[in-house]
Short mmCIF file of C-alpha atoms in Angstrom, two decimals:
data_model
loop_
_atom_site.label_atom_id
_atom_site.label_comp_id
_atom_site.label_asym_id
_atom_site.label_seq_id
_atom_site.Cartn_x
_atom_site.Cartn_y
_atom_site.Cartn_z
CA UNK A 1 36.54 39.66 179.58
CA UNK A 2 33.49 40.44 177.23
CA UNK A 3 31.57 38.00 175.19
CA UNK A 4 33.73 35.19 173.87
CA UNK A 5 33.85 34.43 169.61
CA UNK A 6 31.77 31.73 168.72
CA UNK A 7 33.90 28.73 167.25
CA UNK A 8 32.76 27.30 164.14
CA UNK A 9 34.65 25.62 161.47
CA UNK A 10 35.21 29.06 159.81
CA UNK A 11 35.77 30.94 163.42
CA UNK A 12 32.75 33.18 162.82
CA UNK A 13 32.61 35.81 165.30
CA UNK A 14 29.43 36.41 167.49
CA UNK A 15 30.99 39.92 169.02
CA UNK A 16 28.57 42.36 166.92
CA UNK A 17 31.48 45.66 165.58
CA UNK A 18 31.32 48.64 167.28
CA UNK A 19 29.73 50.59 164.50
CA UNK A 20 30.17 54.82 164.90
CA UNK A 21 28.72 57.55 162.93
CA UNK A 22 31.09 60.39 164.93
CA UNK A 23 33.83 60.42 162.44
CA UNK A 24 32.99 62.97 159.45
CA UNK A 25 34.96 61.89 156.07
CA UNK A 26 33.76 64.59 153.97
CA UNK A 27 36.81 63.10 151.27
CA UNK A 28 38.55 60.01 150.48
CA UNK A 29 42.33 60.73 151.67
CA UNK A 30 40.83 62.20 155.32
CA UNK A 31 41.33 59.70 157.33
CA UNK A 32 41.18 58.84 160.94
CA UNK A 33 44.40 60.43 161.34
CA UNK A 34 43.56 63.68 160.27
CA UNK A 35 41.03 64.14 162.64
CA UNK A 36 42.18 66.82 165.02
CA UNK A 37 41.52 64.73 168.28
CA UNK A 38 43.43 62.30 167.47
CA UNK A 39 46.67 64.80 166.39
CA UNK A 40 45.88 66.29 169.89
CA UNK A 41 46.30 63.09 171.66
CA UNK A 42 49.23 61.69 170.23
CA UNK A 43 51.39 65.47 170.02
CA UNK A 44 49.61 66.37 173.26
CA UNK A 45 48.23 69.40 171.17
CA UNK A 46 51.28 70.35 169.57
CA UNK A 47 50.45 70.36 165.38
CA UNK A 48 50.14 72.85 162.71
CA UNK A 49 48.19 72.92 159.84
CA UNK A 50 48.76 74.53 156.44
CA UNK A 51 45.27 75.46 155.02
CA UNK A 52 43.87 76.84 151.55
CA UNK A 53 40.40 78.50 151.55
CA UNK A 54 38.78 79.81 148.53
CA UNK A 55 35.77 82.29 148.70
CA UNK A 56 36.07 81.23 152.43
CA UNK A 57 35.68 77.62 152.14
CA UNK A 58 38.36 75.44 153.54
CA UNK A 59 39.81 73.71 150.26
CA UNK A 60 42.91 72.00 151.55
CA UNK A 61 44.43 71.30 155.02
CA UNK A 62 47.76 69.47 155.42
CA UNK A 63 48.67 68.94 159.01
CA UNK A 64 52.36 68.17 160.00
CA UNK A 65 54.10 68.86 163.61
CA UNK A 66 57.33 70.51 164.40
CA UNK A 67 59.99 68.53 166.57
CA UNK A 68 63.79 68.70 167.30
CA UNK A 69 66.68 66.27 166.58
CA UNK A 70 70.73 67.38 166.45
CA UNK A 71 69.80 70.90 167.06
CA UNK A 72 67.61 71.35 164.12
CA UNK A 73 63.99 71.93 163.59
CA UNK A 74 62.27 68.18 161.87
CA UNK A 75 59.03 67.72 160.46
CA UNK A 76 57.72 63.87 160.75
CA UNK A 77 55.05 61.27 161.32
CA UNK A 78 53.50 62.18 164.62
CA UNK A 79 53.92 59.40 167.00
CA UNK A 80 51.08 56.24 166.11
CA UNK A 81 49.97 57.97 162.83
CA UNK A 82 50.13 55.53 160.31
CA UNK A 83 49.49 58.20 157.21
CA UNK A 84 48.53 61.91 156.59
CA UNK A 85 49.14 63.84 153.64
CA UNK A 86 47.74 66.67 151.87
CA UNK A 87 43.47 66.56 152.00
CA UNK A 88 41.75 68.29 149.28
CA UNK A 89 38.36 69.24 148.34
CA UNK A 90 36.65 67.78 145.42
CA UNK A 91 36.19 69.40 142.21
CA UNK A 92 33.31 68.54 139.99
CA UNK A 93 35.25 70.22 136.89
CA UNK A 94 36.71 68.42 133.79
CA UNK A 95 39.68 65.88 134.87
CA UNK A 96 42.16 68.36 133.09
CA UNK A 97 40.70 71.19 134.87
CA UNK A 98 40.41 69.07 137.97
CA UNK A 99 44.54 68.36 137.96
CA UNK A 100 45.20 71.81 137.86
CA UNK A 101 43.03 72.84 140.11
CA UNK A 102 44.07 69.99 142.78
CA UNK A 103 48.31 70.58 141.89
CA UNK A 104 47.38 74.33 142.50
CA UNK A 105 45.91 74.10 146.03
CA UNK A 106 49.10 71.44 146.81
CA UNK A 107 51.45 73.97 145.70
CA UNK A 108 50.20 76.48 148.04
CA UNK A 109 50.20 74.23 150.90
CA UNK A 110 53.32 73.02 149.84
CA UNK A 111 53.96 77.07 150.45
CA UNK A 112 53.10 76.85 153.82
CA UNK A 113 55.13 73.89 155.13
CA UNK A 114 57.81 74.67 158.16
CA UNK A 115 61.56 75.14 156.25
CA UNK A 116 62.92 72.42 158.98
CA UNK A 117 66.09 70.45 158.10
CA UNK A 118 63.85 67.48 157.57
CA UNK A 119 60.36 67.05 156.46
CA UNK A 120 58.60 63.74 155.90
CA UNK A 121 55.35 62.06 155.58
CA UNK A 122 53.85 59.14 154.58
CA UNK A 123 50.47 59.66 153.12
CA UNK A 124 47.13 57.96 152.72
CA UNK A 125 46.54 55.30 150.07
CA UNK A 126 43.48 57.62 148.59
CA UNK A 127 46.34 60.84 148.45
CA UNK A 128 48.02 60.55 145.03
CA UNK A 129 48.72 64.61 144.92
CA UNK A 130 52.88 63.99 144.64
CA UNK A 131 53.59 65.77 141.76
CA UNK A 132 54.35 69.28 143.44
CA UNK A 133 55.67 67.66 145.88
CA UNK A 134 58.50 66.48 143.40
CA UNK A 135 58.83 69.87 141.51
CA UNK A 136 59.52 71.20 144.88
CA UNK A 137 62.25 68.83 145.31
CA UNK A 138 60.64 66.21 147.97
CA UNK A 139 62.19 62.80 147.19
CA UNK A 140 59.19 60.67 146.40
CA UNK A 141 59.44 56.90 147.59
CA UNK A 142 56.26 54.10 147.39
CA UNK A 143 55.88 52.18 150.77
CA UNK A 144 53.09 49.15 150.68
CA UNK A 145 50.34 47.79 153.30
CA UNK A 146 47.51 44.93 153.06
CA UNK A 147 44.42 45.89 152.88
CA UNK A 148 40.74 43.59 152.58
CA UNK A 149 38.88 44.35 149.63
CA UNK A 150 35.45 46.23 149.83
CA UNK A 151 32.54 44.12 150.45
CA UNK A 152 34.11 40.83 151.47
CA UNK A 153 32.17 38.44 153.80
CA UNK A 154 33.69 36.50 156.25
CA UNK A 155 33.28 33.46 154.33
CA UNK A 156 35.37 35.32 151.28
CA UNK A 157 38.11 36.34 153.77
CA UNK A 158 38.34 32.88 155.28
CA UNK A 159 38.84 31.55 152.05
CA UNK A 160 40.77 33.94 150.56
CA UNK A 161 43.41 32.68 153.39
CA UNK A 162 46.26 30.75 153.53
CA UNK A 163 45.92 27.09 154.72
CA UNK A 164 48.89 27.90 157.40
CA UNK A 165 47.00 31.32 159.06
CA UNK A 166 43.82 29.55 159.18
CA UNK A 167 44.93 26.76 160.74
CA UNK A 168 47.03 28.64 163.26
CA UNK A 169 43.62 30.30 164.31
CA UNK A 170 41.91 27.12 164.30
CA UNK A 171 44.47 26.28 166.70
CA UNK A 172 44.29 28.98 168.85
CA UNK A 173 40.55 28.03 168.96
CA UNK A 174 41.31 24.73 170.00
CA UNK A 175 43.14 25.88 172.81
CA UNK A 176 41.20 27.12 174.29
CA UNK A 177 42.04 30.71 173.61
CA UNK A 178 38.79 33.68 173.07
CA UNK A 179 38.85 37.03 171.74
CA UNK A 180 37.05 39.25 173.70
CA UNK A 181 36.91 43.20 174.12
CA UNK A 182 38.79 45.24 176.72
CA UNK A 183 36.31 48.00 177.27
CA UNK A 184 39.44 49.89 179.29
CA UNK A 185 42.02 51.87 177.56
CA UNK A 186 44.22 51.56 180.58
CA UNK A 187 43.86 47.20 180.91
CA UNK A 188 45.15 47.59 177.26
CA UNK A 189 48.59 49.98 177.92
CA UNK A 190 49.16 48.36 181.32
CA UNK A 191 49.63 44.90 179.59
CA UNK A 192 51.21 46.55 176.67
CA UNK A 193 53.67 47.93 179.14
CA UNK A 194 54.19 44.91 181.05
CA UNK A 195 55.30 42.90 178.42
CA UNK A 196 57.63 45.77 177.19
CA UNK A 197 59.44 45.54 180.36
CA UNK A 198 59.42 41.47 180.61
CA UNK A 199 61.78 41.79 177.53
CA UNK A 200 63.94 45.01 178.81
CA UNK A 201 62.27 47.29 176.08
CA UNK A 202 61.25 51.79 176.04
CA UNK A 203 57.62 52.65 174.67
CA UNK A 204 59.29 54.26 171.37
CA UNK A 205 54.96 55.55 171.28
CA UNK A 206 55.96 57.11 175.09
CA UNK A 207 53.52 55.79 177.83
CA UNK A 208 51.40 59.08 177.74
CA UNK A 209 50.74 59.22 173.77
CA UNK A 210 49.63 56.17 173.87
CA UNK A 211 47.29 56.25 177.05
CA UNK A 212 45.72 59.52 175.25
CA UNK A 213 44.83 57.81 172.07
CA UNK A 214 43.80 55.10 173.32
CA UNK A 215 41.29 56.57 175.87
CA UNK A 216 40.23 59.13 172.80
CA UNK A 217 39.74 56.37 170.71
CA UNK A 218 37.77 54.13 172.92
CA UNK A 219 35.68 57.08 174.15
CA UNK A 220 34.46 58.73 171.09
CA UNK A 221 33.62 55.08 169.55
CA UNK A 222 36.27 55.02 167.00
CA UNK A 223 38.79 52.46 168.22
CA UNK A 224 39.07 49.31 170.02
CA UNK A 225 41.37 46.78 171.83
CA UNK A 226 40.93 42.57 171.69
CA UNK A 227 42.30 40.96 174.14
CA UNK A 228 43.21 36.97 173.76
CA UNK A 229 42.51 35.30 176.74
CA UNK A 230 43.14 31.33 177.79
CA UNK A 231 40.90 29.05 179.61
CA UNK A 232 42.12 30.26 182.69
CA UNK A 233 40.90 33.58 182.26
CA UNK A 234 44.63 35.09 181.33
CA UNK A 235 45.51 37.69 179.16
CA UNK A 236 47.80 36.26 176.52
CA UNK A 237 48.10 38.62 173.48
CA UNK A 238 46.10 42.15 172.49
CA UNK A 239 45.75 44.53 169.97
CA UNK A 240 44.55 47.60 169.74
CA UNK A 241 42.04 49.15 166.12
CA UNK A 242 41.08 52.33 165.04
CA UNK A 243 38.92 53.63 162.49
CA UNK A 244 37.07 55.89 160.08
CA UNK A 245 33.81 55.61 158.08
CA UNK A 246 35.68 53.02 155.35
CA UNK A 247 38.83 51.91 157.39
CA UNK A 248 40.05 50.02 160.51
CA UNK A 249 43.57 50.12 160.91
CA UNK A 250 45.70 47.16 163.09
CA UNK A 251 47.47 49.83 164.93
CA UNK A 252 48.83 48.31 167.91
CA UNK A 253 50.00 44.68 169.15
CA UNK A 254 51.51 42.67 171.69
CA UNK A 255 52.02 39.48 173.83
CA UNK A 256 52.75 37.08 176.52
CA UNK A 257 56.25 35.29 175.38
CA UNK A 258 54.95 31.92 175.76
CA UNK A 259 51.33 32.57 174.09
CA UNK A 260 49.57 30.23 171.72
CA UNK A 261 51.74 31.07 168.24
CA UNK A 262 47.48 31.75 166.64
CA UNK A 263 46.82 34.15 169.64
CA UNK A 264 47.36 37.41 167.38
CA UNK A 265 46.24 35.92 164.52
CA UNK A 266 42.76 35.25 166.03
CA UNK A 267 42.87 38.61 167.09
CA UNK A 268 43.80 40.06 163.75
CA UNK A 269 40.65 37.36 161.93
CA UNK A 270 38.32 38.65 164.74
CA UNK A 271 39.25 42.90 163.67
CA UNK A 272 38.61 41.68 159.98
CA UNK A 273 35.16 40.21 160.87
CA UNK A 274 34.39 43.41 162.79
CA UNK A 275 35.80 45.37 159.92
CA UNK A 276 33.32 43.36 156.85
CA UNK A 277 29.91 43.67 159.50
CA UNK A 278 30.75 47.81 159.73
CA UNK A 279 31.28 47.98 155.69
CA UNK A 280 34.78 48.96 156.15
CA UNK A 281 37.74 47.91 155.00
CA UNK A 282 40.86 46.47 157.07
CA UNK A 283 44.59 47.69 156.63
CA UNK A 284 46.54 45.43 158.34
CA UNK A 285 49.23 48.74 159.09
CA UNK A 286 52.50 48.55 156.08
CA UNK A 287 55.12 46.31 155.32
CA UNK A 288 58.20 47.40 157.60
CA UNK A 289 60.13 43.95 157.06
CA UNK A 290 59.90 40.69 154.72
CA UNK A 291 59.05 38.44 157.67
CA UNK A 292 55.90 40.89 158.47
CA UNK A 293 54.90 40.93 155.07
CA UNK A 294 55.28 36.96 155.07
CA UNK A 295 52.66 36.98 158.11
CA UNK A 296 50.44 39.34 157.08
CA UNK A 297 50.15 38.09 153.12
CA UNK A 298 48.65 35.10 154.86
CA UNK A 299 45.49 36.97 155.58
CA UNK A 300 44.74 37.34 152.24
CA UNK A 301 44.95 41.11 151.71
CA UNK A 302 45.70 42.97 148.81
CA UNK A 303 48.71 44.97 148.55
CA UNK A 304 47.93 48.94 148.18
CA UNK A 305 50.80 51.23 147.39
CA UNK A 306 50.66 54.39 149.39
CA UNK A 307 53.41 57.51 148.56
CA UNK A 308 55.86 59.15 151.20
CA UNK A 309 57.73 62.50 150.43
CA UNK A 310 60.98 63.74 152.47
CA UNK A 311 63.39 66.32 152.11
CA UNK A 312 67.14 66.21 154.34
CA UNK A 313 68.82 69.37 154.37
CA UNK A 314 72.68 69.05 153.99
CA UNK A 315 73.31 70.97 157.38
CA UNK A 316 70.88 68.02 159.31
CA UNK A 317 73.06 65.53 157.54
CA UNK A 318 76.15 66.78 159.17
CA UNK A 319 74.92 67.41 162.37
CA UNK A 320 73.71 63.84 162.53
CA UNK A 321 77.09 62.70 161.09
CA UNK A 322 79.42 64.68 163.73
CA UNK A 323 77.06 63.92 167.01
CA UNK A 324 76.72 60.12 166.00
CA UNK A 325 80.78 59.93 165.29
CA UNK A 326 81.22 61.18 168.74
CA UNK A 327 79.77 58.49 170.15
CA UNK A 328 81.90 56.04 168.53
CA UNK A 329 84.85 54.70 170.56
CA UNK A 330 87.72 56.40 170.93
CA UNK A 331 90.31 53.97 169.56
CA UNK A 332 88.20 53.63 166.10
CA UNK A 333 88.50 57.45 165.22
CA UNK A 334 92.30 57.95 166.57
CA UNK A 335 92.71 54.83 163.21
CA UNK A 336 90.14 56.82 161.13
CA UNK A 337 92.60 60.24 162.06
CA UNK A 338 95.59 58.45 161.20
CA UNK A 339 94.30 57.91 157.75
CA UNK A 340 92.50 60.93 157.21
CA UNK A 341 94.17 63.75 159.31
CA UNK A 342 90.84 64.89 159.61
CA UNK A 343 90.15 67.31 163.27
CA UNK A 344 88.01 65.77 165.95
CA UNK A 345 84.21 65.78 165.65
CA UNK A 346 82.42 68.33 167.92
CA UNK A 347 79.03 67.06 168.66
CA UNK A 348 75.76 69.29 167.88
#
């Protein structure tokens, strides 16, 4: 089980952070994500990279994987990877000279991205390199995630908290519930699994992806699981953190259905704690849904804005449109052919 949190009136953590100096992040928008272990383990080595050099020095990557969906070649977010994005070396020009220089190097990676029938990603908070992207006609779209501000103590966090999340940890505290650390990758997915198949629920991360990255993380020191255990000893919720130099990210989550409603709160206040004591930051992973932003605004965080750029072509459009229509009941397209005359679909 590991060594249990200390509970004081502000649920101080005694676990010290796993601190690591592995990860390089020569620039702001490279992120744990863009390391090329991790893109191995969660595409099982499948990725490409477009890549600018000048005078032979690497000047921008951009990293991006090639799948297939309704018989057409798709470029998304690999699976678990919360952002990527163009990375680009630093200038130390004027800021005019600077822009151009940055929106030239994004153009020619731009240059170099696969001509599938859909291309997406979601990029880093630090990446604000859209511009091109537009020109090039990439519909450009602002998603949102909490984050902890720089150089908050625990104290500051605490207080910066609702009433209602703190006193759901209290609570959790109270009842006997400890965070601890699961030092195994595999005690982490085998519970994760479990409780997928309690409620009759698929890995959408796939079993393997997720026992890669997991085992990556926790081996090369950047990435963790917390497990919430009761009194008895039993595992009730967990969660599983990974990091760079300046961010942990909440990355995955899950739970018994009859847990303590604090459990993964306690976990989440514990990965903040560990976050402040390593001088990083703590992004508590997007808002998906207004009931998750609801939860997570309790913690206090401060909503970042970070950019995604797609592009559909027309031809994936109608593939998806004819293969999903053929899957819709017969009796609900011989109506729709009455009114339309239109021929039958013929899926893709």
């Amino acid at each position: 089980m590991g060594v249990p949190i200390k509970t004081l009136d502000i649920v101080e953590s005694s676990l010290l952070p796993v601190q690591s100096g592995k990860i390089l992040k020569p620039y702001p928008a490279f992120s744990v994500f863009h390391e090329p272990w991790w893109l191995d383990a969660v595409t099982d080595g499948n990725w490409h990279q477009a890549e600018v050099r000048q005078g032979g020095t690497v000047v921008g990557t951009m990293p991006y994987i090639i799948d297939q969906r309704f018989g057409c070649d798709i470029s998304m977010m690999p699976l678990m990877t919360r952002t990527l994005g163009p990375v680009i070396k630093p200038g130390s020009g004027k800021p005019a000279s600077e822009f151009r220089r940055r929106t030239e190097i994004v153009e020619q990676l731009i240059s170099q991205l696969p001509k599938a029938s859909v291309f997406e990603q979601r990029f880093d908070p630090a990446i604000s390199d859209v511009l091109k992207f537009q020109e090039a006609g990439f519909a450009c779209s602002v998603e949102y995630t909490f984050r902890t501000q720089p150089g908050q103590s625990a104290a500051d966090m605490w207080s910066s908290m609702l009433d209602k999340t703190r006193n759901l940890i209290r609570s959790a505290t109270k009842e006997g519930l400890t965070a601890c650390r699961i030092d195994d990758a595999d005690t982490f997915c085998d519970f994760y699994e479990s409780m997928l198949q309690d409620r009759g629920r698929q890995n959408l991360y796939t079993t393997k992806a997720m026992q890669r990255a997991c085992r990556e993380a926790l081996r090369r020191d950047t990435g963790t699981a917390l497990g919430a255990y009761d009194a008895a000893g039993v595992l009730q919720a967990a969660i599983f953190l990974v990091w760079d130099k300046s961010t942990s990210y909440y990355l995955l989550t899950t739970r018994q259905p009859k847990a303590h409603s604090g459990a993964v709160s306690l976990l989440l206040w514990q990965g903040m704690q560990d976050a402040a004591a390593a001088g990083r930051v703590f992004d508590f992973d997007g808002v998906a849904t207004p009931g998750i932003a609801k939860f997570l605004s309790g913690f206090g965080g401060t909503l970042q804005s970070r950019m995604t750029v797609s592009r559909t072509a027309m031809t994936f459009r109608v593939r998806r449109f004819l293969t999903e229509r053929a899957h819709v009941p017969a009796l609900v397209w011989q109506g729709a052919r009455k009114r339309s005359r239109s021929a039958e679909p013929v899926a893709a």
